[in-house]
């Protein structure tokens, strides 16, 4: 696929990747088991007619951000949370359907927008205090709920938010209670198909940031 | 079954039940849909050769507790959290197996013991501030984790704790962050089969206290 796509571009000789140091460490095999297989480390074809350009490969993420500031890049790019390479699909547990993608997009949007708009006591946005945040749809679970006079039997959503400096280790963020209450209510009331919201209180290790 | 069991007791004429008022309200059918079917309201045989004795049937739970104090019952009975009639089985999502019961018992024990032993700033036990608490095993979910140099692929546990005065409505309890962190770590590190812990931040309604 890399080679086929490369041929569409006249005189393509380089493949540029945003690989950073933790991607390389986590894909290393020490005991024969790899902790994580990064698509940009283990996912390249064996025979590739492109040379690799990975200017960030020896830097941790906080160092990458410092490079960004040196280059004068805008805050909204530098402070943007990391997002999984394979997209929201890794945050849908169970079969991936159009309907489930719709549910997760709506829940994630409510969560992240609320985090951007929440200003903490020290004037900083909650979003900027958090390393990475996202919603996970537990579509292999149904739990009971009540809507009006009727029982519902829908999916829970798990919210994840972690603080970290290098993504190698991460603590779950102590989100303000009023923030959690508001986001939970808004997701359950507005997103059709969700009737319960949980907050992931696992640190890495032994849990990981993403669920899959 | 009621009648067969009753025959084993000489001259049994009464069935005593702890039915309280919310059990009756929630089992009422208003729109043709019942919100909840309480085993002690809807679960009795049509023809029963026993008379019903339900002295608490017109009382809300806070009123039941006041009756307990009047009768001089000990704190440890009066302040004990409600527990689902069908037992821990309703807190295992998915097929119920011996192994899953073991996992849930261990996780629940760590959670509830920690809550009993946690003394809040005002000197009250966290357990006494909470109406009801319990762990739920999401055995239809597996998520990735790391243990030493190896990947794990185990089940998440959801923790539930609510505050309420009558169980008709309930808010999720704002458990202290240090308590959540400690319980989460202890469950993940000690309970084989669990690699992630979430905290349920849904209020009732629209969610319910129990997941099933």
XYZ file of C-alpha atoms in Angstrom:
424
model
C 0.000 0.000 0.000
C 2.815 2.403 0.865
C 4.558 1.686 -2.417
C 1.333 1.876 -4.468
C 0.410 5.233 -2.920
C 3.972 6.512 -3.315
C 3.875 5.823 -7.062
C 0.954 8.245 -7.432
C 3.253 11.066 -6.398
C 5.896 12.136 -8.886
C 9.399 11.451 -7.629
C 8.377 10.501 -4.046
C 11.476 9.396 -2.189
C 10.746 10.049 1.473
C 8.131 8.901 3.963
C 7.796 11.399 6.833
C 6.454 10.051 10.110
C 5.712 11.634 13.475
C 7.253 8.727 15.370
C 8.408 9.772 18.838
C 10.644 8.023 21.311
C 7.935 6.264 23.408
C 6.536 4.683 20.197
C 9.939 3.079 19.701
C 10.426 1.972 23.298
C 6.974 0.437 23.604
C 7.384 -1.482 20.359
C 10.714 -2.944 21.508
C 10.655 -6.627 22.273
C 12.591 -7.363 25.457
C 11.129 -10.616 26.689
C 9.722 -11.706 23.337
C 6.428 -9.969 24.179
C 5.839 -6.478 22.838
C 3.738 -4.233 25.047
C 2.290 -2.335 22.142
C 2.766 -2.451 18.370
C 2.887 1.030 16.966
C 1.631 1.227 13.393
C 4.479 3.565 12.448
C 7.140 1.267 13.879
C 5.975 -2.270 13.143
C 3.462 -1.480 10.378
C 5.765 -0.643 7.484
C 6.305 -3.037 4.569
C 9.551 -5.050 4.609
C 10.531 -3.779 1.160
C 9.801 -0.112 0.878
C 11.111 2.110 -1.887
C 11.012 5.180 0.334
C 13.515 6.493 2.797
C 12.232 7.258 6.287
C 12.260 10.768 7.711
C 11.465 10.812 11.438
C 12.819 14.034 12.908
C 11.130 13.506 16.295
C 12.168 9.919 16.866
C 14.495 10.634 19.794
C 12.171 13.035 21.616
C 9.580 12.535 24.339
C 6.287 14.329 23.808
C 7.058 17.190 26.183
C 10.247 17.773 24.199
C 8.276 17.703 20.936
C 6.064 20.455 22.366
C 9.103 22.544 23.265
C 10.302 22.222 19.654
C 6.839 23.411 18.580
C 7.108 26.518 20.736
C 10.594 27.239 19.359
C 9.163 27.055 15.839
C 6.388 29.514 16.804
C 3.503 27.088 16.220
C 0.077 28.165 17.568
C -1.149 26.970 21.003
C -4.185 25.195 19.592
C -1.881 22.821 17.689
C 0.750 22.389 20.388
C -1.764 21.844 23.193
C -4.005 19.524 21.230
C -4.399 16.139 22.920
C -2.898 13.075 21.251
C -5.455 11.057 19.297
C -5.195 7.334 18.470
C -3.812 6.643 15.001
C -6.593 4.179 14.078
C -9.254 6.727 15.086
C -12.367 6.342 17.236
C -12.709 2.698 16.136
C -10.286 1.579 18.888
C -12.657 3.171 21.376
C -15.622 1.029 20.388
C -15.512 -2.279 22.284
C -17.327 -4.891 20.202
C -18.308 -4.830 16.536
C -17.928 -1.459 14.866
C -21.109 -0.219 13.186
C -22.173 3.111 11.716
C -24.640 3.566 14.576
C -21.978 2.971 17.227
C -19.601 5.420 15.570
C -22.432 7.986 15.654
C -23.028 7.343 19.380
C -19.349 7.635 20.249
C -18.814 10.769 18.132
C -21.685 12.521 19.909
C -20.546 11.465 23.399
C -16.904 12.352 22.729
C -17.866 15.748 21.324
C -19.902 16.641 24.438
C -17.033 15.509 26.672
C -14.181 17.297 24.883
C -16.119 20.514 24.253
C -17.075 20.687 27.935
C -13.422 20.179 28.875
C -12.288 22.988 26.556
C -14.925 25.340 27.989
C -14.300 24.515 31.658
C -12.021 27.119 33.227
C -10.364 26.012 36.476
C -9.869 28.185 39.557
C -6.349 29.110 38.428
C -7.675 30.396 35.081
C -6.307 27.477 33.044
C -8.643 25.443 30.841
C -9.349 21.938 32.139
C -8.442 20.671 28.655
C -4.906 22.068 29.047
C -4.419 20.359 32.409
C -5.173 16.980 30.867
C -2.725 15.013 28.742
C -5.305 13.019 26.821
C -9.052 12.508 27.070
C -11.705 10.576 25.197
C -14.901 8.562 25.465
C -15.058 4.768 25.076
C -18.259 2.982 24.021
C -18.860 -0.312 25.847
C -21.138 -1.760 23.228
C -20.794 -5.320 24.557
C -22.558 -4.159 27.739
C -26.195 -3.244 28.200
C -27.437 -1.948 31.514
C -30.858 -0.981 32.748
C -32.015 2.605 33.163
C -35.186 4.662 33.435
C -36.411 7.298 30.991
C -39.777 8.828 31.908
C -41.932 5.854 32.927
C -40.048 3.402 30.743
C -37.119 1.075 31.277
C -34.172 1.521 28.962
C -31.562 -1.098 28.168
C -28.656 0.710 26.559
C -24.883 1.006 26.487
C -22.558 2.647 29.015
C -19.879 5.096 27.958
C -16.565 5.236 29.835
C -14.768 8.567 30.006
C -10.972 8.588 30.134
C -8.728 11.507 31.084
C -5.109 11.197 32.143
C -2.289 13.444 33.228
C 1.227 12.612 32.098
C 4.446 14.201 30.933
C 5.691 11.503 28.608
C 2.805 8.987 28.049
C 5.019 6.191 29.436
C 3.188 6.463 32.736
C -0.113 8.235 33.311
C -2.420 8.982 36.229
C -6.169 9.329 35.842
C -7.024 13.044 36.087
C -8.929 14.261 39.153
C -11.695 15.898 37.106
C -13.834 18.292 39.187
C -17.015 16.635 40.494
C -19.278 19.318 39.022
C -17.658 18.792 35.620
C -18.188 15.024 35.765
C -21.816 15.462 36.872
C -22.624 17.903 34.093
C -20.956 15.872 31.326
C -22.556 12.630 32.514
C -26.036 14.176 32.531
C -25.576 15.803 29.152
C -24.356 12.597 27.502
C -27.153 10.447 28.960
C -29.846 12.999 28.130
C -28.683 13.936 24.633
C -27.030 10.866 23.112
C -29.574 8.277 21.994
C -28.247 4.811 22.871
C -26.377 5.737 26.073
C -27.935 5.454 29.543
C -24.913 5.280 31.849
C -21.533 7.002 32.131
C -18.445 5.825 34.032
C -15.110 7.460 34.670
C -11.984 5.345 34.274
C -9.954 5.554 37.504
C -7.085 3.264 36.417
C -3.504 4.449 36.156
C -0.900 3.342 33.600
C 0.591 0.936 34.425
C -1.051 -1.498 35.085
C -3.900 -0.193 32.894
C -3.206 1.544 29.571
C -4.543 4.883 28.343
C -6.587 3.374 25.509
C -8.850 0.350 26.156
C -7.776 -1.496 22.968
C -41.833 -23.352 45.883
C -43.254 -21.126 48.605
C -45.980 -23.670 49.324
C -43.588 -26.646 49.255
C -41.189 -24.929 51.662
C -44.069 -23.834 53.895
C -45.243 -27.443 54.297
C -41.891 -28.331 55.878
C -42.727 -26.045 58.780
C -45.476 -27.223 61.132
C -48.487 -24.968 61.020
C -46.899 -22.214 58.899
C -49.560 -19.646 58.136
C -47.696 -16.407 57.495
C -45.047 -15.205 55.056
C -43.163 -12.229 56.471
C -41.482 -9.901 53.962
C -39.396 -6.767 54.270
C -41.255 -5.022 51.434
C -41.003 -1.231 51.719
C -42.973 1.473 49.978
C -40.570 2.145 47.055
C -40.697 -1.588 46.152
C -44.455 -1.198 45.683
C -44.303 2.087 43.779
C -41.610 0.900 41.378
C -43.483 -2.322 40.651
C -46.685 -0.404 39.817
C -47.662 -0.417 36.168
C -48.778 3.037 35.056
C -48.254 3.049 31.319
C -48.248 -0.718 30.910
C -44.480 -0.742 31.442
C -43.135 -1.511 34.897
C -39.901 0.233 35.805
C -38.729 -2.603 38.011
C -40.199 -5.927 39.124
C -39.486 -6.525 42.771
C -39.255 -10.186 43.637
C -41.284 -9.663 46.797
C -44.062 -7.849 44.930
C -44.382 -9.595 41.575
C -42.620 -12.854 42.445
C -45.179 -14.598 44.652
C -47.252 -17.560 43.406
C -50.843 -16.782 42.364
C -52.232 -19.369 44.754
C -50.414 -19.193 48.049
C -51.581 -20.861 51.255
C -49.842 -18.278 53.397
C -51.026 -14.895 54.578
C -48.670 -11.966 53.945
C -47.151 -9.990 56.788
C -45.408 -6.815 55.580
C -45.142 -4.373 58.469
C -42.885 -1.938 56.576
C -44.872 -1.752 53.375
C -45.959 1.885 53.790
C -42.563 3.229 54.879
C -39.683 4.755 52.970
C -36.237 3.472 53.907
C -35.320 6.486 56.061
C -38.533 5.849 58.015
C -37.634 2.159 58.368
C -34.325 3.250 59.911
C -36.114 5.513 62.369
C -38.243 2.546 63.420
C -35.013 0.590 63.930
C -33.615 3.274 66.239
C -36.889 3.305 68.196
C -36.580 -0.448 68.668
C -32.998 -0.035 69.934
C -31.362 -2.006 67.101
C -27.555 -1.692 66.796
C -25.936 0.803 64.406
C -24.167 -1.861 62.408
C -27.548 -3.287 61.338
C -29.329 0.029 60.841
C -26.499 1.641 58.886
C -25.792 -1.391 56.758
C -26.178 -0.622 53.049
C -29.048 -2.207 51.144
C -27.991 -5.280 49.169
C -29.750 -6.666 46.073
C -32.156 -9.507 46.836
C -30.784 -11.801 44.112
C -27.226 -11.295 45.428
C -24.010 -10.493 43.586
C -25.281 -12.312 40.488
C -27.093 -9.149 39.307
C -23.740 -7.398 39.385
C -22.109 -9.751 36.913
C -22.853 -8.619 33.367
C -22.709 -11.650 31.084
C -22.820 -15.338 31.968
C -22.423 -16.116 35.649
C -19.600 -18.532 36.423
C -17.871 -19.610 39.622
C -14.713 -17.774 38.542
C -16.588 -14.525 37.911
C -18.316 -14.735 41.283
C -14.853 -15.152 42.864
C -13.530 -12.084 41.010
C -16.496 -9.941 42.009
C -16.437 -11.082 45.651
C -12.766 -10.128 45.949
C -13.218 -6.738 44.263
C -16.356 -5.917 46.258
C -14.673 -6.862 49.520
C -11.684 -4.561 48.871
C -14.064 -1.722 47.951
C -16.473 -2.024 50.885
C -13.774 -2.668 53.503
C -11.854 0.407 52.304
C -15.055 2.457 52.547
C -15.706 1.280 56.114
C -12.133 2.110 57.130
C -11.999 5.529 55.473
C -12.698 8.272 58.000
C -13.688 11.616 56.477
C -12.545 15.045 57.683
C -15.670 15.420 59.825
C -14.926 12.133 61.628
C -17.731 10.185 59.923
C -16.959 6.953 58.095
C -17.210 7.225 54.307
C -19.396 4.101 54.411
C -21.982 5.953 56.526
C -22.117 8.898 54.116
C -23.038 6.576 51.262
C -26.492 5.093 50.745
C -25.399 2.051 48.794
C -22.155 0.879 47.236
C -20.967 -2.144 45.304
C -18.736 -3.406 42.520
C -20.025 -4.544 39.110
C -18.069 -6.985 36.926
C -18.201 -6.149 33.207
C -17.377 -9.642 32.044
C -18.582 -8.972 28.483
C -15.736 -6.467 28.131
C -12.027 -7.138 27.858
C -9.564 -4.294 27.708
C -5.827 -4.171 27.316
C -3.410 -3.529 30.168
C 0.240 -4.003 31.124
C 1.603 -6.156 33.934
C 5.396 -6.199 34.150
C 6.553 -6.609 30.544
C 3.419 -8.432 29.457
C 0.117 -7.359 27.955
C -3.002 -8.353 29.836
C -6.481 -8.652 28.371
C -8.877 -8.773 31.295
C -12.179 -7.437 32.604
C -12.979 -3.987 33.975
C -14.822 -3.542 37.267
C -17.216 -0.635 37.732
C -17.626 0.805 41.214
C -20.981 2.257 42.209
C -21.715 4.474 45.218
C -24.792 6.649 45.598
C -26.237 9.073 48.093
C -29.980 9.101 48.633
C -32.643 9.452 51.297
C -35.332 7.231 49.813
C -33.773 5.240 46.921
C -36.357 6.748 44.537
C -33.723 9.186 43.333
C -29.992 8.907 43.898
C -26.881 10.916 43.098
C -23.492 9.320 42.534
C -21.357 9.948 45.616
C -18.396 12.317 45.314
C -15.888 9.796 46.667
C -12.559 11.395 47.678
C -9.945 11.175 44.917
C -7.373 9.539 47.201
C -9.920 6.878 48.153
C -10.731 6.108 44.515
C -7.035 5.923 43.607
C -6.203 3.561 46.446
C -9.159 1.225 45.835
C -8.544 1.140 42.095
C -4.867 0.222 42.568
C -5.621 -2.409 45.184
C -8.297 -4.101 43.058
C -6.155 -4.150 39.908
C -3.059 -5.373 41.771
C -4.732 -7.995 43.962
C -7.699 -9.391 42.048
C -6.626 -11.803 39.319
C -8.810 -11.205 36.249
C -9.287 -7.446 36.647
C -7.061 -4.866 34.952
C -9.196 -1.717 34.921
C -11.542 0.067 37.334
C -14.203 2.659 36.524
C -16.438 4.742 38.729
C -20.100 5.067 37.747
C -20.976 8.781 37.533
C -24.647 8.371 36.534
C -27.517 9.622 38.661
C -30.905 7.936 39.111
C -32.917 8.772 37.071
C -32.075 8.323 34.198
C -29.676 5.567 35.289
C -30.575 3.105 38.044
C -28.530 2.152 41.101
C -27.983 -1.451 39.980
C -26.854 -2.217 36.437
C -29.311 -5.100 35.971
